[in-house]
PDB file of C-alpha atoms in Angstrom:
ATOM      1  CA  UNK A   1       0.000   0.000   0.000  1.00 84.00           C
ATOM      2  CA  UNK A   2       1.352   3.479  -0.873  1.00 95.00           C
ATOM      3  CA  UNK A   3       2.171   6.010   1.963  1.00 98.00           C
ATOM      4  CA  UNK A   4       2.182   9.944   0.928  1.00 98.00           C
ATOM      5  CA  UNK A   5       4.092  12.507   2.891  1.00 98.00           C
ATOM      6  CA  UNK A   6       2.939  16.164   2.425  1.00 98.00           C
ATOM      7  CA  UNK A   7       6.186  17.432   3.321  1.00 98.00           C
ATOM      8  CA  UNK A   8       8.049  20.508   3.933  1.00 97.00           C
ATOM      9  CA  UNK A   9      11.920  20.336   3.292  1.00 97.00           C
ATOM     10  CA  UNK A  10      12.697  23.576   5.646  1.00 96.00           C
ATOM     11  CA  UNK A  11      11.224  21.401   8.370  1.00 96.00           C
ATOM     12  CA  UNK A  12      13.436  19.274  10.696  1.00 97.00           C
ATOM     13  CA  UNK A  13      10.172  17.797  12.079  1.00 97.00           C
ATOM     14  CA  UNK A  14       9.054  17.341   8.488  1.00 98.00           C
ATOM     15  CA  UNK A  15      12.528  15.959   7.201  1.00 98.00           C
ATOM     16  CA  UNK A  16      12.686  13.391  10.313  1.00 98.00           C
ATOM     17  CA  UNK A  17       9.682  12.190   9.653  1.00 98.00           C
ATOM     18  CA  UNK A  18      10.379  11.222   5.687  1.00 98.00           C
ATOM     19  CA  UNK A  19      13.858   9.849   7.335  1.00 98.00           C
ATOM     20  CA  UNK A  20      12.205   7.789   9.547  1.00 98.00           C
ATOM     21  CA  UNK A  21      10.003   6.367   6.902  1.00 98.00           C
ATOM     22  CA  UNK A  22      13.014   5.197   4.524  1.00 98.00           C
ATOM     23  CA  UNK A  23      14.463   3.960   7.159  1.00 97.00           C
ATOM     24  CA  UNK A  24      11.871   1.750   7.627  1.00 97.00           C
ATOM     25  CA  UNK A  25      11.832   0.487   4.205  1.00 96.00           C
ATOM     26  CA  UNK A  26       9.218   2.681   3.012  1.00 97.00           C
ATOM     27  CA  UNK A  27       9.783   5.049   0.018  1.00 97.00           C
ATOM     28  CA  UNK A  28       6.847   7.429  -0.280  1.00 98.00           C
ATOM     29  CA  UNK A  29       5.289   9.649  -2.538  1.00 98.00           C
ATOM     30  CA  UNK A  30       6.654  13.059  -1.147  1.00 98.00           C
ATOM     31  CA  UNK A  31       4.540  15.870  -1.846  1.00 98.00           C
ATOM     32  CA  UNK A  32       6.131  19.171  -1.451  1.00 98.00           C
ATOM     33  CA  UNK A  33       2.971  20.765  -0.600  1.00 97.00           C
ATOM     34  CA  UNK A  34       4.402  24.702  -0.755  1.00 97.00           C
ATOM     35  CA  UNK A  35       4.727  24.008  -4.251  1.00 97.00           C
ATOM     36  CA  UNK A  36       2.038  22.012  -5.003  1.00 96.00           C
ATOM     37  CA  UNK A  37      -0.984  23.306  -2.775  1.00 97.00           C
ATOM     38  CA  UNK A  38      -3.678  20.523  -1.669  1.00 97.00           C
ATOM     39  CA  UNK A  39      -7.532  21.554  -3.066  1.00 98.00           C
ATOM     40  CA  UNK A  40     -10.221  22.225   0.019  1.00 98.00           C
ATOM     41  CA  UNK A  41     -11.422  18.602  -1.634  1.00 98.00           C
ATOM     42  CA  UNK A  42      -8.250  16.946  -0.450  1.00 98.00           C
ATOM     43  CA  UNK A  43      -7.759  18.963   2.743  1.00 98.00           C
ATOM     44  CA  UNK A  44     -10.953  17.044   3.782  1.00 98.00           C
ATOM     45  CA  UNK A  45      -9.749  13.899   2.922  1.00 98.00           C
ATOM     46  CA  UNK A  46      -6.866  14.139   4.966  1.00 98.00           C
ATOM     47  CA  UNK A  47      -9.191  15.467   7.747  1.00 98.00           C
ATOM     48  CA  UNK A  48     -11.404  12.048   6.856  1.00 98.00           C
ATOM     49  CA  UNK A  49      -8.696  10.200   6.928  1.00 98.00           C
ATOM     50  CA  UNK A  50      -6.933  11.691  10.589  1.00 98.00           C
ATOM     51  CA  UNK A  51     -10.736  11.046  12.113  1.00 97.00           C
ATOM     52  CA  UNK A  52     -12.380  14.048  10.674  1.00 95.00           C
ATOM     53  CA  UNK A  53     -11.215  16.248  13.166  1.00 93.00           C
ATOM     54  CA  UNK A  54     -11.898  20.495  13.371  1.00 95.00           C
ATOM     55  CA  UNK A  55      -9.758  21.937  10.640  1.00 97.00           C
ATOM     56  CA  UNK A  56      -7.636  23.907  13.418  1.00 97.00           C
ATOM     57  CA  UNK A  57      -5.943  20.408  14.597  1.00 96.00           C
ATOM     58  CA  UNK A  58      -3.751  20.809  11.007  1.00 97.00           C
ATOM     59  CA  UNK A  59      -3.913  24.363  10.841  1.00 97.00           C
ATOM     60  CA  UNK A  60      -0.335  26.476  12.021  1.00 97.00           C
ATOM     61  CA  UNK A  61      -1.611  28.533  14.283  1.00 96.00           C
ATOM     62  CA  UNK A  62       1.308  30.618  15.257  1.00 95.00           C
ATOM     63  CA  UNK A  63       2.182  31.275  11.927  1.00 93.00           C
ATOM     64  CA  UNK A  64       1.588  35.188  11.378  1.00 94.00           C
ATOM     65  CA  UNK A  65      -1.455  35.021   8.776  1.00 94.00           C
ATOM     66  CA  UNK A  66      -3.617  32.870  10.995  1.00 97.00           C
ATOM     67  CA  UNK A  67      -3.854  36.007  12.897  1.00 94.00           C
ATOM     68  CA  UNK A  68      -3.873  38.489  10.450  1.00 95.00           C
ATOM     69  CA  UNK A  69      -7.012  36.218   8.654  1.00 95.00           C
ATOM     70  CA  UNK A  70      -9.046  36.312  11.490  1.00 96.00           C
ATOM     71  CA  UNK A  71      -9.009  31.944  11.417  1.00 97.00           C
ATOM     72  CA  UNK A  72      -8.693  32.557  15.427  1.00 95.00           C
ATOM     73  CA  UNK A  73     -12.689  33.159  14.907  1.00 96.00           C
ATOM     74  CA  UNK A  74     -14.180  30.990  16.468  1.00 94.00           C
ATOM     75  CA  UNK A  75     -17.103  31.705  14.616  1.00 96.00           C
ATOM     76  CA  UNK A  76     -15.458  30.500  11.334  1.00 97.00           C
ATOM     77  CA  UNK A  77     -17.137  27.213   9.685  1.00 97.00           C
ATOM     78  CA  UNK A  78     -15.497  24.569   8.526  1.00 97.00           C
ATOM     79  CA  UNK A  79     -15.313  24.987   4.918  1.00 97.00           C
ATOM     80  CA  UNK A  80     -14.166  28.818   5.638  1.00 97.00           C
ATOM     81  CA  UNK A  81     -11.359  27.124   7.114  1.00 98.00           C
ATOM     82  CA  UNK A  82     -10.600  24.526   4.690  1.00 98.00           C
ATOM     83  CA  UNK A  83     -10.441  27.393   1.724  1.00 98.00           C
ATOM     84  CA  UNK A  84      -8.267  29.192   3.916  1.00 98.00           C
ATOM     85  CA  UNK A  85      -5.704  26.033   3.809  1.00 98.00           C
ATOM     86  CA  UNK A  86      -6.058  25.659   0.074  1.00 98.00           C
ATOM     87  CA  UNK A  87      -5.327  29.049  -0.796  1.00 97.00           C
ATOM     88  CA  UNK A  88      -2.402  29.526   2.096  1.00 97.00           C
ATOM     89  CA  UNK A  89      -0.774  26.458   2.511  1.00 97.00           C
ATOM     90  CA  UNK A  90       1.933  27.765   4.874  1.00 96.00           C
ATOM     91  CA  UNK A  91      -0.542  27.075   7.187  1.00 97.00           C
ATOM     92  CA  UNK A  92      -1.352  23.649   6.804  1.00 97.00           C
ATOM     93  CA  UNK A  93       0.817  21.725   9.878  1.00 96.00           C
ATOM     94  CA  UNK A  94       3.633  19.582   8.347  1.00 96.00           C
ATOM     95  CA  UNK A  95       4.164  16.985   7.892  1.00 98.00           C
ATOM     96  CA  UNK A  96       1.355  14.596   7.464  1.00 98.00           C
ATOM     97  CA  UNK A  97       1.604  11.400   6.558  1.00 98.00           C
ATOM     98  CA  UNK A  98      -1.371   9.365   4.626  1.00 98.00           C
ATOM     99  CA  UNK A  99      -1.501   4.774   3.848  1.00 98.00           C
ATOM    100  CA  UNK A 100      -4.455   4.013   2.711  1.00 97.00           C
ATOM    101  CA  UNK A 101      -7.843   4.843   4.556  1.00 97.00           C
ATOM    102  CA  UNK A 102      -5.507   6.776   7.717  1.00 98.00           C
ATOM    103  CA  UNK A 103      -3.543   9.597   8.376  1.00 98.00           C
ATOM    104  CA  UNK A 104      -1.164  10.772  11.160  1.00 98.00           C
ATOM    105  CA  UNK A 105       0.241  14.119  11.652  1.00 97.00           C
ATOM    106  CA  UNK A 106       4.541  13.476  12.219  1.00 97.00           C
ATOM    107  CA  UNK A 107       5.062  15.974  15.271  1.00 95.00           C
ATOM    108  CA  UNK A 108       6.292  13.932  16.757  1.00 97.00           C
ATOM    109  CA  UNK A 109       8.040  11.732  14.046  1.00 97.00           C
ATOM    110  CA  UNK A 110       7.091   8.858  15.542  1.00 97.00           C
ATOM    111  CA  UNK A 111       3.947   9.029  15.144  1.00 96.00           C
ATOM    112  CA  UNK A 112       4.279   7.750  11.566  1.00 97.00           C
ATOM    113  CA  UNK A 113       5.284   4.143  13.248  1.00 96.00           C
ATOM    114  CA  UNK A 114       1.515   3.208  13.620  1.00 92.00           C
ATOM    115  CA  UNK A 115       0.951   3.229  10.364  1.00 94.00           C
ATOM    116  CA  UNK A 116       3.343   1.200   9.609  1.00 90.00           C
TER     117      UNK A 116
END
């Protein structure tokens, strides 16, 4: 089964994490999400697939635009949030990893290890 990392290579957390995975014999699809920005439609499967959880567990909040966007709101639905992910994807929380029908965020790295 494949495994996907949406990875960040300024990350240590992020870089540990794909580390960890080859060195347990995995080699996975490494998306460099900066570059190549998830759709709202794949933000919620990863949510789907981490337990459907409120946006805000994979959302960065100390990074300076989750401020400046108002996504402290707690007023904000859902979607508003997803759409904010899509179209800033600096604030998506790195890295996650996704096998299959499950997802795990890597903070810490080892967290990948139970999907293994």
């Amino acid at each position: 089964m494949s495994v996907t990392i949406y990875h960040n290579p300024r990350c240590s957390k992020s870089r540990q994490t794909l580390q960890l995975l080859q060195d347990n014999g995995v080699a996975p699809e490494v998306v460099e999400y900066l570059k190549t920005p998830c759709t709202a439609a794949e933000i919620e499967e990863i949510l789907h697939k981490l337990g459907d959880p409120d946006p805000r567990v994979i959302m960065r909040k100390k990074e300076a635009v989750y401020k400046e966007a108002g996504l402290d709101d707690e007023s904000l639905g859902r979607d508003d949030l997803i759409e904010a992910m899509a179209q800033c994807p600096s604030l998506v929380e790195r890295p996650i990893v996704v096998k299959g029908d499950r997802a795990v965020i890597g903070r810490p790295p080892e967290n990948v290890l139970d999907l293994l």
